[in-house]
Structure formats: C-alpha cells, structure tokens
Amino acid sequence: MSTSITSAATARQELGSEFAGELIGPDDAGYDEARQVYNAMIDRRPALIARCANPDDVAKVVSFARDREALLAIRGGGHNGAGLGTCDDGIVIDLSLLKDIEVDPEARTVRVGGGCTWGEVDAATGEHGLATPSGIIATTGVGGLTLGGGLGHLTRKCGLAIDNLLEAEMVLASGERVVASADGHADLYWAIRGGGGNFGVVTSFLFRLHEVGTIIGGPTFWPVEQGAEVLSAYREFMPAAPRELNGFFAFATVPPGPPFPEEIHLRKVCGVVWCFVGSEEDAAKAMAPLLEALPEPLMHGVQPMPHAALQGAFDELYPKGDQWYWRADFVNEIPDEAVEIHAKFGAEMPTMKSTMHLYPIDGAAHDLASSDTAWNYRDAKWGAVFAGVDPDPSNVGAIGDWSRGYQEALHPYSAGGAYVNMMMDEGQERVRASYGDNYERLARIKASYDPENLFRVNQNIKPRA
Ligand SMILES: Cc1cc2nc3c(=O)[nH]c(=O)nc-3n(C[C@H](O)[C@H](O)[C@H](O)COP(=O)(O)OP(=O)(O)OC[C@H]3O[C@@H](n4cnc5c(N)ncnc54)[C@H](O)[C@@H]3O)c2cc1C
C-alpha cells in the first residue's frame, strides 16, 4: 500500500462533504497530537487519521480502506499497551467523537458511544447510584477494554465487562451496519465478547447496570519484604471471600504525595486494593480473615467513596505519556515456588511506577462457562499483569527486562494463555493459547464476517480458510 492513495487530500476528495468528522494527515496541524496514544513507547505515523463523527462516517472509512486494501486500525481510548489503536502508514478510525452516553435508570442499562472512556461512563451512571463493571483506571477506553473482556474492581460481584454487554451496534468489514445481541447475529455477539476488535467497529455498546453507588475501597499496604507472607495468605483468602469483596494483590511503590502518609512515600510495598459493594461494617467483616492473619500493615486506607472515585484513583499516577511494557498470564494456582518468585521480582521493581497486579477472576465471572463467550479462561483464578512503567525513555530497557523476566520466570506456573488486553505483540501462538478451545470457532466467525482480515491491527484471529 502506498501512502499517497490514503493521503488526507485523497480521502477528503473521495469521502467528500458527506463525511461529517475530521480527516487529519501528516501535513495537517494537529497531526502529531492526533497520532499520540497512551503508551509513549508507541510512535506510529498513520497516513490518515479519520476522526469519525457518527456511524455513517465509520462505514464510509471502512469501505474506503477496504477498497484500497489499506492497513486499518481502530482507536477507542488509545490505551492499548501494544499500540493496537494505531498503525504506520495506514488509516486510523479514531472514535473519540462518539461520546453519547444514555443512562436508563428504569431499565438499568446504559448506551455508550464507541469512543467513550470509562471515567465518562462512571460519572454518568454514578449519578443514579449505578455502575457496570469495567477496569481499574478511568482513562481506559470502553471499546478495547470491553471487547477484550474487562477485568476490574467489580469482577467478583458483577462479572467481566462482557458479561454485562447486552448489544453492540457495529460496522462490519463489508460496510454494513448491524446490531449484535442474543437475538440477532448471535455468533457475532458471542465472538465480540472477548474476541477484541477482530470482527468490526463497535459504534455503541449497551450495558446492564448494577446498584453500585458508594463502595468501600482503597489500599492496604505491607512492606515489600513481607511479600511472600502476604501473598501466601492472600491466595487462600481471596477465593473464599464473599463476592461483594474484590481485592487485587499488588507489588507497587507508594507515590510521594497525599493521601499516603509521608513516612511511607516511595517505599516499595505489597498489598491489596479493595472494592467492597455494601456497608462499611460488612466490608470490615469480609476483610478481617486476611487482616487478622497478617502483621499490622503500614497503611490500611480503606474508606467509603463513590465507585467513580475509586475508578479514578490511579489517574494522576498514570497519565498519558509514560513508557509501558506489559506482560501477562492467567493463573489457576499460586504454589509456594511461585510465591518465592513473586517475592523476588516484587522487591526488584525497577522504577516507581512499575507494578504487578493479580486481578481476581472468580465469583460472578465463574457463573459463565468458557464456551459461553469467546473469553476462554473462565476457570482461571487470577489475571496476572507485569507492567514496567516509567516516564523516562532511557529506562525502557530496565522496565522491559523486569516485566519480561518476571513473566517468563512465572510462566511455568501459569494456566498457559494470557489476557489479550494486557499482552504486547507476542506472536500468533500466544493469541491461540489465549483463546484455547474457542479459537477455531472464532476463526470460523472471522471468516464469515471479515474474510479478508481487514480488521487485523489487534491480537489477530486469522479467518479460517
Ligand atoms: C493504565 C491502564 C490500565 C488498564 N487497566 C485495565 C483494567 O483494569 N482492566 C482491563 O481489563 N484492562 C485494563 N487495561 C488494558 C486495556 O483493557 C487495553 O489496553 C485495551 O485495549 C484498551 O482499550 P482502548 O479502547 O483504550 O484501546 P485502543 O488502543 O484504542 O484499542 C485497543 C484495541 O481495541 C480495538 N478497539 C477499541 N475500540 C474499539 C471499537 N469501538 N470497536 C472495535 N474495536 C475497538 C482496537 O482496534 C485495538 O485492537 C489497562 C490499560 C492501561 C494502559
């Protein structure tokens, strides 16, 4: 593909006045800003960024790209670690103008434009004391997080993001607009619940809402030197806890500012970040078995707060523009040998922002079977993520070495595949392993909806020949 055939000038001419959004090419002011994604390690130069104003615009650009056999990327929130919301030389469909949010408190649903971030959705649903499960960071895009699965603070109580997805309005590779739900295009509806952006562009999502207003949340930290002891207690505690309680285990460094007490600023710690849906009294009861089994923590910062406040708690620490290197794996059990490896790498975090999280995958997430949606690892107990993070590009080597080394050392104790949303570009075998027994069905559905693999800037499912 030559860049000239997808230049902004050509696109302007061909899409004409019917295109309501913005077309941005390398010669346009604002191009450099428009091409930036969240992970500063990703520095791609698309030939054209088509910022679509409505689903018709999306359909036009899909057809434009398909007819020219151009490389096509879809950008939701732009958070993907591997940079799968952009590409070099091709066309980017930027959905950031698709921001409509309609909450229906009676029906307990929210309809969300394909370019929204979770913070925008949480703010709107929170006004009604309602929420739908997402992740742990408000700036992440609804699009990518949902289509890959969606693991977060409400997983144990309400399931994955996809478990609450009722329908999706989509533009297919053919340019056709369809609605995928249990009642129409059921195969597509199955595939997009975990299959990522492989099947089309989602222009709006309809989610089920739950009564989640004020939650009891925040971190409990112990010294990193107690990592093995805390993790050993946590691995027994979490799966036995009530569904109302979500607590992800973390190795982290205490940020140097409020609300953290000065005496622990910049201290390496291990701990749990909690989210309890219910009363303060019940939260204390649910957390007690872990807290009573362990030494006095450095900090127990748990308090009532709006769900949206917990979702936004990490936003300041992790703004756009840091260097990120991700690795991930699903985990069924954490044997003693794995605990020792965690303790070693946890103590060796190379930078202040580098971190390891173990997100629980049980409770409501286990109410569905692995074949009920494309998301295969329903019987895993945790999603582990090893994230090397730093603002300074000269630390790219150190953060990459740490997260790669950590994941590789633990991989023999993993369930085999990884959560696609937290992988880098790790090759086709890794993608297959992550979809396991669901891969063949996904490949057949891909062949019927996207036989030419137009949507391939993703953790790609190849259409079955
Ligand atoms: C700081 C941070 C915290 C995170 N925390 C969590 C977490 O708590 N839980 C969790 O599950 N994940 C988490 N993630 C991972 C996140 O789910 C993925 O990075 C996801 O890909 C981001 O979605 P996006 O829309 O922002 O990304 P983008 O980079 O815009 O897109 C990522 C992929 O999704 C596809 N895509 C996006 N929108 C659409 C759409 N509307 N239609 C079709 N395809 C689309 C793109 O084609 C691309 O392949 C986190 C990521 C970051 C950077």
Short mmCIF file of C-alpha atoms and ligand atoms in Angstrom, two decimals:
data_model
loop_
_atom_site.label_atom_id
_atom_site.label_comp_id
_atom_site.label_asym_id
_atom_site.label_seq_id
_atom_site.Cartn_x
_atom_site.Cartn_y
_atom_site.Cartn_z
CA MET A 1 0.00 0.00 0.00
CA SER A 2 1.36 3.43 -0.84
CA THR A 3 0.72 6.31 1.49
CA SER A 4 -0.34 8.55 -1.40
CA ILE A 5 -3.56 6.63 -2.02
CA THR A 6 -4.69 7.20 1.53
CA SER A 7 -3.48 10.75 1.91
CA ALA A 8 -5.78 13.16 3.69
CA ALA A 9 -6.23 15.05 0.41
CA THR A 10 -7.36 11.92 -1.46
CA ALA A 11 -9.65 10.96 1.40
CA ARG A 12 -11.17 14.45 1.51
CA GLN A 13 -11.88 14.29 -2.18
CA GLU A 14 -13.36 10.81 -2.14
CA LEU A 15 -15.31 10.96 1.10
CA GLY A 16 -16.46 14.46 0.20
CA SER A 17 -18.78 16.70 2.12
CA GLU A 18 -20.78 13.70 3.34
CA PHE A 19 -18.04 12.91 5.85
CA ALA A 20 -19.01 14.83 8.98
CA GLY A 21 -15.87 14.23 11.04
CA GLU A 22 -12.27 15.34 10.68
CA LEU A 23 -9.58 13.97 8.36
CA ILE A 24 -6.03 14.51 9.58
CA GLY A 25 -2.91 13.72 7.60
CA PRO A 26 0.84 14.22 8.19
CA ASP A 27 0.75 17.70 6.67
CA ASP A 28 -2.08 18.94 8.87
CA ALA A 29 -1.68 20.97 12.02
CA GLY A 30 -2.56 18.78 14.96
CA TYR A 31 -1.27 15.58 13.31
CA ASP A 32 1.38 14.96 15.94
CA GLU A 33 -1.08 15.35 18.75
CA ALA A 34 -3.72 13.26 16.99
CA ARG A 35 -1.36 10.32 16.42
CA GLN A 36 -0.20 10.03 20.03
CA VAL A 37 -1.51 7.11 22.05
CA TYR A 38 -1.33 6.47 25.79
CA ASN A 39 1.88 4.40 25.73
CA ALA A 40 4.70 6.77 24.74
CA MET A 41 6.77 3.78 23.63
CA ILE A 42 4.44 3.59 20.60
CA ASP A 43 5.41 6.13 17.94
CA ARG A 44 3.44 5.32 14.80
CA ARG A 45 2.73 7.57 11.81
CA PRO A 46 -0.57 6.77 10.10
CA ALA A 47 -1.16 8.15 6.60
CA LEU A 48 -4.63 9.25 7.64
CA ILE A 49 -6.50 9.67 10.91
CA ALA A 50 -10.25 9.69 10.26
CA ARG A 51 -11.95 11.12 13.32
CA CYS A 52 -15.49 9.91 12.70
CA ALA A 53 -18.48 11.93 13.90
CA ASN A 54 -21.11 9.18 13.53
CA PRO A 55 -21.57 5.54 12.46
CA ASP A 56 -22.11 6.59 8.81
CA ASP A 57 -18.65 8.16 8.82
CA VAL A 58 -17.24 4.91 10.20
CA ALA A 59 -18.95 2.89 7.46
CA LYS A 60 -17.56 5.22 4.78
CA VAL A 61 -14.00 4.95 6.07
CA VAL A 62 -14.22 1.16 6.44
CA SER A 63 -15.26 0.90 2.78
CA PHE A 64 -12.60 3.43 1.71
CA ALA A 65 -9.88 1.41 3.47
CA ARG A 66 -11.17 -1.94 2.24
CA ASP A 67 -11.36 -0.83 -1.39
CA ARG A 68 -7.74 0.34 -1.23
CA GLU A 69 -6.53 -2.68 0.73
CA ALA A 70 -5.14 -0.21 3.23
CA LEU A 71 -3.98 -1.22 6.69
CA LEU A 72 -6.77 -0.17 9.06
CA ALA A 73 -6.56 0.43 12.82
CA ILE A 74 -9.47 1.26 15.14
CA ARG A 75 -8.85 3.55 18.02
CA GLY A 76 -11.15 3.62 21.04
CA GLY A 77 -9.43 5.06 24.12
CA GLY A 78 -5.92 4.60 22.69
CA HIS A 79 -4.76 2.79 25.86
CA ASN A 80 -3.61 -0.47 24.37
CA GLY A 81 -0.09 -1.35 25.58
CA ALA A 82 0.93 -2.83 22.26
CA GLY A 83 -0.37 0.23 20.40
CA LEU A 84 -3.16 -1.63 18.62
CA GLY A 85 -5.23 1.54 18.30
CA THR A 86 -2.87 2.91 15.64
CA CYS A 87 -0.58 1.85 12.79
CA ASP A 88 2.20 3.02 10.50
CA ASP A 89 1.21 4.25 7.02
CA GLY A 90 -2.37 3.04 7.13
CA ILE A 91 -5.69 4.54 8.17
CA VAL A 92 -6.81 5.03 11.78
CA ILE A 93 -10.52 5.20 12.54
CA ASP A 94 -10.50 7.43 15.62
CA LEU A 95 -13.75 7.03 17.56
CA SER A 96 -13.08 9.75 20.12
CA LEU A 97 -16.00 11.88 18.92
CA LEU A 98 -18.52 9.09 19.58
CA LYS A 99 -19.24 10.15 23.14
CA ASP A 100 -23.01 9.78 23.60
CA ILE A 101 -23.99 8.24 26.93
CA GLU A 102 -27.65 7.46 27.70
CA VAL A 103 -28.47 6.05 31.12
CA ASP A 104 -31.87 4.39 31.51
CA PRO A 105 -32.27 4.02 35.28
CA GLU A 106 -35.61 2.19 34.93
CA ALA A 107 -34.32 -0.43 32.53
CA ARG A 108 -30.95 -0.46 34.34
CA THR A 109 -28.98 -0.03 31.14
CA VAL A 110 -26.51 2.43 29.68
CA ARG A 111 -25.86 3.00 25.98
CA VAL A 112 -22.31 4.19 25.37
CA GLY A 113 -20.67 5.62 22.24
CA GLY A 114 -17.72 3.58 20.92
CA GLY A 115 -15.20 6.33 21.76
CA CYS A 116 -16.03 6.83 25.45
CA THR A 117 -13.64 6.32 28.31
CA TRP A 118 -14.74 4.53 31.47
CA GLY A 119 -14.46 7.70 33.56
CA GLU A 120 -17.11 9.34 31.37
CA VAL A 121 -19.42 6.34 31.74
CA ASP A 122 -18.88 6.01 35.51
CA ALA A 123 -19.65 9.70 36.03
CA ALA A 124 -22.97 9.37 34.16
CA THR A 125 -24.12 6.10 35.77
CA GLY A 126 -22.84 7.15 39.21
CA GLU A 127 -25.40 9.97 39.29
CA HIS A 128 -28.04 7.25 39.57
CA GLY A 129 -26.11 5.10 42.05
CA LEU A 130 -25.49 2.59 39.26
CA ALA A 131 -22.43 1.13 37.53
CA THR A 132 -21.36 -1.50 35.04
CA PRO A 133 -18.11 -3.41 35.57
CA SER A 134 -15.02 -2.14 33.77
CA GLY A 135 -11.37 -1.99 34.89
CA ILE A 136 -9.40 -0.07 37.49
CA ILE A 137 -8.47 3.10 35.56
CA ALA A 138 -10.91 5.75 34.39
CA THR A 139 -9.00 6.90 31.31
CA THR A 140 -9.11 3.48 29.60
CA GLY A 141 -11.34 3.20 26.54
CA VAL A 142 -14.67 1.38 26.75
CA GLY A 143 -14.04 -0.11 23.29
CA GLY A 144 -10.84 -2.05 23.72
CA LEU A 145 -11.36 -2.97 27.37
CA THR A 146 -14.82 -4.39 26.73
CA LEU A 147 -14.06 -6.28 23.52
CA GLY A 148 -11.06 -7.96 25.19
CA GLY A 149 -13.09 -8.97 28.29
CA GLY A 150 -12.81 -6.32 31.02
CA LEU A 151 -11.32 -7.23 34.41
CA GLY A 152 -11.71 -4.81 37.29
CA HIS A 153 -12.96 -3.81 40.72
CA LEU A 154 -16.46 -5.25 40.15
CA THR A 155 -15.47 -8.58 38.54
CA ARG A 156 -16.32 -10.79 41.53
CA LYS A 157 -19.65 -9.10 42.22
CA CYS A 158 -20.91 -8.37 38.67
CA GLY A 159 -18.71 -10.35 36.25
CA LEU A 160 -16.49 -9.19 33.41
CA ALA A 161 -17.43 -6.14 31.31
CA ILE A 162 -18.53 -8.53 28.52
CA ASP A 163 -20.83 -10.40 30.90
CA ASN A 164 -22.87 -7.20 31.08
CA LEU A 165 -22.79 -6.36 27.38
CA LEU A 166 -26.35 -6.69 26.04
CA GLU A 167 -25.82 -5.50 22.49
CA ALA A 168 -23.35 -3.76 20.22
CA GLU A 169 -24.02 -1.61 17.15
CA MET A 170 -21.32 -2.42 14.64
CA VAL A 171 -19.91 -1.59 11.23
CA LEU A 172 -18.71 -4.75 9.52
CA ALA A 173 -15.85 -5.12 7.01
CA SER A 174 -18.50 -5.01 4.24
CA GLY A 175 -19.52 -1.54 5.44
CA GLU A 176 -22.89 -2.92 6.58
CA ARG A 177 -24.28 -1.76 9.92
CA VAL A 178 -25.66 -4.45 12.23
CA VAL A 179 -26.68 -4.95 15.85
CA ALA A 180 -25.10 -7.95 17.60
CA SER A 181 -27.06 -9.36 20.55
CA ALA A 182 -28.53 -12.61 21.82
CA ASP A 183 -31.40 -12.03 19.37
CA GLY A 184 -29.53 -11.06 16.24
CA HIS A 185 -26.13 -12.07 14.83
CA ALA A 186 -25.76 -14.29 17.89
CA ASP A 187 -22.49 -15.75 16.55
CA LEU A 188 -21.03 -12.25 16.27
CA TYR A 189 -22.32 -11.41 19.75
CA TRP A 190 -20.52 -14.49 21.08
CA ALA A 191 -17.30 -13.56 19.27
CA ILE A 192 -17.06 -9.91 20.31
CA ARG A 193 -17.31 -10.87 23.98
CA GLY A 194 -13.57 -11.46 24.28
CA GLY A 195 -12.53 -11.55 20.62
CA GLY A 196 -11.30 -7.93 20.56
CA GLY A 197 -11.64 -5.65 17.54
CA ASN A 198 -11.40 -8.58 15.09
CA PHE A 199 -15.00 -8.52 13.87
CA GLY A 200 -15.88 -4.92 13.14
CA VAL A 201 -16.05 -1.42 14.57
CA VAL A 202 -18.40 -1.07 17.53
CA THR A 203 -20.04 2.33 17.36
CA SER A 204 -22.14 1.84 20.51
CA PHE A 205 -22.39 -0.60 23.40
CA LEU A 206 -25.45 -1.35 25.55
CA PHE A 207 -24.54 -2.50 29.09
CA ARG A 208 -26.54 -3.81 32.04
CA LEU A 209 -26.24 -1.65 35.17
CA HIS A 210 -25.97 -2.73 38.79
CA GLU A 211 -26.76 -0.95 42.01
CA VAL A 212 -23.27 0.28 42.88
CA GLY A 213 -23.10 3.76 44.37
CA THR A 214 -20.79 4.23 47.32
CA ILE A 215 -18.28 1.45 47.68
CA ILE A 216 -15.79 0.71 50.46
CA GLY A 217 -12.39 0.88 48.83
CA GLY A 218 -8.72 1.74 49.00
CA PRO A 219 -5.39 0.00 49.63
CA THR A 220 -3.82 -1.97 52.46
CA PHE A 221 0.00 -1.98 52.25
CA TRP A 222 2.66 -4.10 53.93
CA PRO A 223 6.46 -3.80 53.47
CA VAL A 224 7.64 -5.48 50.28
CA GLU A 225 9.88 -7.67 52.45
CA GLN A 226 6.69 -9.37 53.68
CA GLY A 227 5.65 -10.15 50.08
CA ALA A 228 5.82 -13.95 50.41
CA GLU A 229 3.87 -13.98 53.68
CA VAL A 230 1.17 -11.62 52.41
CA LEU A 231 0.76 -13.39 49.05
CA SER A 232 0.59 -16.81 50.75
CA ALA A 233 -2.26 -15.60 52.95
CA TYR A 234 -3.97 -13.76 50.08
CA ARG A 235 -4.01 -16.78 47.71
CA GLU A 236 -6.07 -18.76 50.28
CA PHE A 237 -8.19 -15.83 51.41
CA MET A 238 -9.45 -14.26 48.18
CA PRO A 239 -11.20 -17.22 46.52
CA ALA A 240 -13.07 -17.92 49.80
CA ALA A 241 -14.22 -14.31 50.29
CA PRO A 242 -17.80 -13.18 49.55
CA ARG A 243 -18.48 -11.88 46.02
CA GLU A 244 -19.12 -8.39 47.31
CA LEU A 245 -15.39 -8.15 48.04
CA ASN A 246 -12.86 -7.66 45.28
CA GLY A 247 -9.22 -7.27 46.22
CA PHE A 248 -6.42 -7.32 43.71
CA PHE A 249 -2.95 -8.13 45.01
CA ALA A 250 -0.18 -5.73 44.01
CA PHE A 251 3.52 -5.02 44.28
CA ALA A 252 3.95 -1.27 43.95
CA THR A 253 5.84 1.77 45.25
CA VAL A 254 3.93 4.25 47.41
CA PRO A 255 3.55 7.51 45.44
CA PRO A 256 5.18 10.56 47.06
CA GLY A 257 2.07 12.58 47.84
CA PRO A 258 -1.33 12.59 49.51
CA PRO A 259 -3.30 10.60 50.56
CA PHE A 260 -0.29 8.47 51.54
CA PRO A 261 1.48 9.19 54.88
CA GLU A 262 4.84 10.87 54.28
CA GLU A 263 6.79 8.25 56.21
CA ILE A 264 5.94 5.60 53.58
CA HIS A 265 6.43 7.76 50.47
CA LEU A 266 8.47 5.92 47.83
CA ARG A 267 8.56 2.77 49.92
CA LYS A 268 8.22 -0.49 48.00
CA VAL A 269 5.20 -2.37 49.24
CA CYS A 270 2.95 -5.32 48.64
CA GLY A 271 -0.73 -5.09 49.31
CA VAL A 272 -4.32 -5.39 48.27
CA VAL A 273 -6.51 -2.77 46.59
CA TRP A 274 -10.05 -3.33 47.80
CA CYS A 275 -13.53 -2.65 46.48
CA PHE A 276 -16.46 -3.82 48.59
CA VAL A 277 -20.06 -3.34 47.45
CA GLY A 278 -22.03 -2.99 50.68
CA SER A 279 -21.79 -1.46 54.14
CA GLU A 280 -18.61 -0.47 55.98
CA GLU A 281 -19.41 -2.97 58.69
CA ASP A 282 -19.78 -5.85 56.22
CA ALA A 283 -16.61 -4.76 54.43
CA ALA A 284 -14.63 -4.94 57.68
CA LYS A 285 -16.03 -8.42 58.36
CA ALA A 286 -15.18 -9.62 54.87
CA MET A 287 -11.58 -8.32 55.04
CA ALA A 288 -10.97 -9.48 58.62
CA PRO A 289 -9.71 -13.02 57.92
CA LEU A 290 -6.81 -11.64 55.85
CA LEU A 291 -6.00 -8.69 58.09
CA GLU A 292 -6.07 -10.86 61.22
CA ALA A 293 -3.79 -13.46 59.67
CA LEU A 294 -1.06 -10.92 58.86
CA PRO A 295 1.16 -8.46 60.76
CA GLU A 296 -0.05 -4.86 61.24
CA PRO A 297 0.04 -3.16 57.81
CA LEU A 298 1.94 0.06 57.01
CA MET A 299 -1.34 1.57 55.86
CA HIS A 300 -4.98 0.49 55.77
CA GLY A 301 -6.54 3.26 53.67
CA VAL A 302 -9.99 1.77 53.22
CA GLN A 303 -12.99 4.11 53.30
CA PRO A 304 -16.40 4.78 51.73
CA MET A 305 -16.21 6.57 48.37
CA PRO A 306 -18.18 6.83 45.16
CA HIS A 307 -17.40 3.98 42.78
CA ALA A 308 -16.22 6.57 40.23
CA ALA A 309 -13.68 7.95 42.75
CA LEU A 310 -12.04 4.54 43.15
CA GLN A 311 -12.01 4.15 39.37
CA GLY A 312 -10.20 7.46 39.04
CA ALA A 313 -7.79 6.91 41.94
CA PHE A 314 -4.84 5.91 39.73
CA ASP A 315 -5.35 8.52 37.01
CA GLU A 316 -2.90 11.05 38.41
CA LEU A 317 -0.19 8.45 38.94
CA TYR A 318 -0.56 7.09 35.41
CA PRO A 319 -1.15 9.98 32.96
CA LYS A 320 -0.80 9.59 29.19
CA GLY A 321 2.79 9.71 28.00
CA ASP A 322 4.69 7.18 30.13
CA GLN A 323 6.65 4.30 28.63
CA TRP A 324 4.82 0.98 29.25
CA TYR A 325 5.99 -2.58 28.72
CA TRP A 326 3.34 -5.20 29.55
CA ARG A 327 3.37 -8.95 30.08
CA ALA A 328 0.50 -11.07 31.36
CA ASP A 329 -0.64 -14.62 32.17
CA PHE A 330 -3.72 -16.34 33.56
CA VAL A 331 -3.15 -18.18 36.83
CA ASN A 332 -5.05 -21.11 38.38
CA GLU A 333 -2.96 -21.70 41.49
CA ILE A 334 -0.03 -19.93 43.17
CA PRO A 335 2.24 -22.68 44.57
CA ASP A 336 4.99 -21.90 47.10
CA GLU A 337 7.67 -21.81 44.38
CA ALA A 338 5.64 -19.15 42.51
CA VAL A 339 5.22 -17.16 45.72
CA GLU A 340 9.02 -17.05 46.09
CA ILE A 341 9.46 -15.82 42.51
CA HIS A 342 6.85 -13.10 43.10
CA ALA A 343 8.62 -12.00 46.29
CA LYS A 344 11.97 -11.76 44.48
CA PHE A 345 10.73 -9.75 41.48
CA GLY A 346 8.40 -7.65 43.65
CA ALA A 347 11.39 -6.46 45.65
CA GLU A 348 13.26 -5.63 42.40
CA MET A 349 10.71 -3.26 40.78
CA PRO A 350 12.94 -1.09 38.58
CA THR A 351 11.01 2.21 38.75
CA MET A 352 8.47 3.98 40.97
CA LYS A 353 5.54 3.29 38.63
CA SER A 354 6.35 -0.33 37.76
CA THR A 355 3.88 -2.76 39.27
CA MET A 356 2.48 -6.28 39.30
CA HIS A 357 -1.21 -6.95 39.82
CA LEU A 358 -3.18 -10.16 40.32
CA TYR A 359 -6.80 -9.47 39.35
CA PRO A 360 -9.28 -11.99 40.78
CA ILE A 361 -11.32 -13.91 38.19
CA ASP A 362 -13.94 -15.75 40.19
CA GLY A 363 -17.26 -15.03 41.83
CA ALA A 364 -19.67 -13.82 39.13
CA ALA A 365 -17.01 -14.29 36.41
CA HIS A 366 -17.25 -18.04 37.09
CA ASP A 367 -21.03 -18.09 36.54
CA LEU A 368 -20.42 -18.48 32.80
CA ALA A 369 -18.59 -21.38 31.16
CA SER A 370 -15.50 -20.95 28.96
CA SER A 371 -17.52 -21.64 25.82
CA ASP A 372 -20.38 -19.23 26.68
CA THR A 373 -18.37 -16.29 25.31
CA ALA A 374 -15.12 -16.05 23.37
CA TRP A 375 -13.27 -15.32 26.66
CA ASN A 376 -11.72 -18.71 27.32
CA TYR A 377 -10.11 -18.65 30.76
CA ARG A 378 -13.23 -18.78 32.92
CA ASP A 379 -11.72 -21.26 35.33
CA ALA A 380 -8.57 -19.24 35.96
CA LYS A 381 -8.48 -17.62 39.39
CA TRP A 382 -6.35 -14.59 38.56
CA GLY A 383 -5.17 -12.48 35.67
CA ALA A 384 -1.55 -11.53 36.38
CA VAL A 385 -0.08 -8.42 34.80
CA PHE A 386 3.57 -7.40 34.95
CA ALA A 387 3.77 -3.73 33.95
CA GLY A 388 7.09 -1.93 33.64
CA VAL A 389 6.31 1.80 33.61
CA ASP A 390 8.39 4.98 33.60
CA PRO A 391 8.22 8.47 32.11
CA ASP A 392 11.90 8.39 31.05
CA PRO A 393 12.57 6.71 27.66
CA SER A 394 16.09 5.86 28.83
CA ASN A 395 14.53 3.36 31.25
CA VAL A 396 12.81 1.35 28.52
CA GLY A 397 15.44 -1.40 28.73
CA ALA A 398 15.11 -1.75 32.51
CA ILE A 399 11.31 -1.86 32.59
CA GLY A 400 11.15 -4.32 29.68
CA ASP A 401 13.77 -6.63 31.23
CA TRP A 402 11.96 -6.66 34.56
CA SER A 403 8.47 -7.41 33.27
CA ARG A 404 9.70 -9.97 30.71
CA GLY A 405 11.95 -11.67 33.26
CA TYR A 406 9.17 -11.74 35.87
CA GLN A 407 6.54 -13.20 33.50
CA GLU A 408 8.95 -15.73 32.00
CA ALA A 409 10.01 -16.96 35.45
CA LEU A 410 6.37 -17.49 36.45
CA HIS A 411 5.03 -18.74 33.12
CA PRO A 412 5.59 -22.44 34.02
CA TYR A 413 3.13 -21.92 36.91
CA SER A 414 0.53 -20.18 34.71
CA ALA A 415 -2.60 -21.54 33.03
CA GLY A 416 -0.93 -21.18 29.60
CA GLY A 417 -2.58 -18.20 27.92
CA ALA A 418 -2.85 -14.53 28.79
CA TYR A 419 -5.49 -11.83 28.87
CA VAL A 420 -5.30 -10.36 25.35
CA ASN A 421 -5.80 -6.81 26.61
CA MET A 422 -2.57 -6.95 28.59
CA MET A 423 -0.28 -8.53 26.01
CA MET A 424 2.29 -6.89 23.77
CA ASP A 425 2.85 -8.13 20.21
CA GLU A 426 3.81 -11.66 21.23
CA GLY A 427 3.05 -13.73 18.15
CA GLN A 428 0.26 -15.96 16.88
CA GLU A 429 0.90 -18.88 19.22
CA ARG A 430 0.26 -16.65 22.22
CA VAL A 431 -3.01 -15.45 20.70
CA ARG A 432 -4.11 -19.04 20.07
CA ALA A 433 -3.14 -20.06 23.59
CA SER A 434 -5.20 -17.20 24.98
CA TYR A 435 -8.35 -18.29 23.14
CA GLY A 436 -7.67 -22.03 23.65
CA ASP A 437 -10.63 -24.19 22.63
CA ASN A 438 -12.56 -21.13 21.44
CA TYR A 439 -10.01 -20.25 18.76
CA GLU A 440 -11.41 -22.48 15.99
CA ARG A 441 -14.94 -21.15 16.41
CA LEU A 442 -13.60 -17.58 16.44
CA ALA A 443 -11.65 -18.26 13.23
CA ARG A 444 -14.83 -19.54 11.51
CA ILE A 445 -16.84 -16.50 12.61
CA LYS A 446 -13.99 -14.27 11.48
CA ALA A 447 -14.13 -15.94 8.06
CA SER A 448 -17.81 -15.15 7.71
CA TYR A 449 -17.64 -11.51 8.88
CA ASP A 450 -14.14 -10.46 7.83
CA PRO A 451 -12.81 -13.00 5.29
CA GLU A 452 -10.05 -10.67 4.05
CA ASN A 453 -8.85 -9.88 7.57
CA LEU A 454 -9.41 -6.14 7.15
CA PHE A 455 -9.50 -5.80 10.95
CA ARG A 456 -6.06 -7.16 11.73
CA VAL A 457 -4.43 -4.48 13.89
CA ASN A 458 -5.34 -6.38 17.05
CA GLN A 459 -4.48 -9.69 18.79
CA ASN A 460 -5.39 -11.21 15.47
CA ILE A 461 -7.67 -14.14 14.84
CA LYS A 462 -6.95 -15.40 11.33
CA PRO A 463 -10.03 -16.17 9.20
CA ARG A 464 -10.29 -19.93 8.78
CA ALA A 465 -9.50 -20.79 5.18
C1 LIG B 1 -3.24 2.27 32.52
C2 LIG B 1 -4.01 1.09 32.02
C3 LIG B 1 -4.85 0.40 32.87
C4 LIG B 1 -5.59 -0.68 32.42
N1 LIG B 1 -6.41 -1.34 33.29
C5 LIG B 1 -7.17 -2.35 32.86
C6 LIG B 1 -8.09 -2.99 33.73
O1 LIG B 1 -8.20 -2.64 34.88
N2 LIG B 1 -8.84 -3.99 33.24
C7 LIG B 1 -8.75 -4.41 31.96
O2 LIG B 1 -9.49 -5.32 31.58
N3 LIG B 1 -7.87 -3.84 31.12
C8 LIG B 1 -7.09 -2.82 31.54
N4 LIG B 1 -6.19 -2.24 30.69
C9 LIG B 1 -5.97 -2.83 29.39
C10 LIG B 1 -6.99 -2.31 28.40
O3 LIG B 1 -8.16 -3.06 28.51
C11 LIG B 1 -6.46 -2.44 26.99
O4 LIG B 1 -5.30 -1.68 26.86
C12 LIG B 1 -7.49 -2.01 25.95
O5 LIG B 1 -7.04 -2.43 24.69
C13 LIG B 1 -7.70 -0.52 25.96
O6 LIG B 1 -8.80 -0.16 25.18
P1 LIG B 1 -8.79 1.23 24.40
O7 LIG B 1 -10.07 1.35 23.68
O8 LIG B 1 -8.38 2.30 25.33
O9 LIG B 1 -7.55 0.97 23.43
P2 LIG B 1 -7.20 1.25 21.91
O10 LIG B 1 -5.71 1.32 21.90
O11 LIG B 1 -7.95 2.38 21.36
O12 LIG B 1 -7.70 -0.07 21.20
C14 LIG B 1 -7.24 -1.34 21.58
C15 LIG B 1 -7.79 -2.44 20.68
O13 LIG B 1 -9.20 -2.47 20.75
C16 LIG B 1 -9.81 -2.25 19.49
N5 LIG B 1 -10.94 -1.34 19.66
C17 LIG B 1 -11.03 -0.29 20.52
N6 LIG B 1 -12.24 0.29 20.44
C18 LIG B 1 -12.93 -0.42 19.51
C19 LIG B 1 -14.25 -0.32 18.99
N7 LIG B 1 -15.11 0.59 19.42
N8 LIG B 1 -14.63 -1.22 18.03
C20 LIG B 1 -13.79 -2.18 17.61
N9 LIG B 1 -12.52 -2.32 18.08
C21 LIG B 1 -12.11 -1.45 19.01
C22 LIG B 1 -8.71 -1.65 18.64
O14 LIG B 1 -8.83 -1.98 17.31
C23 LIG B 1 -7.45 -2.25 19.21
O15 LIG B 1 -7.19 -3.51 18.63
C24 LIG B 1 -5.47 -1.12 31.10
C25 LIG B 1 -4.62 -0.42 30.22
C26 LIG B 1 -3.90 0.67 30.67
C27 LIG B 1 -2.98 1.38 29.76
#
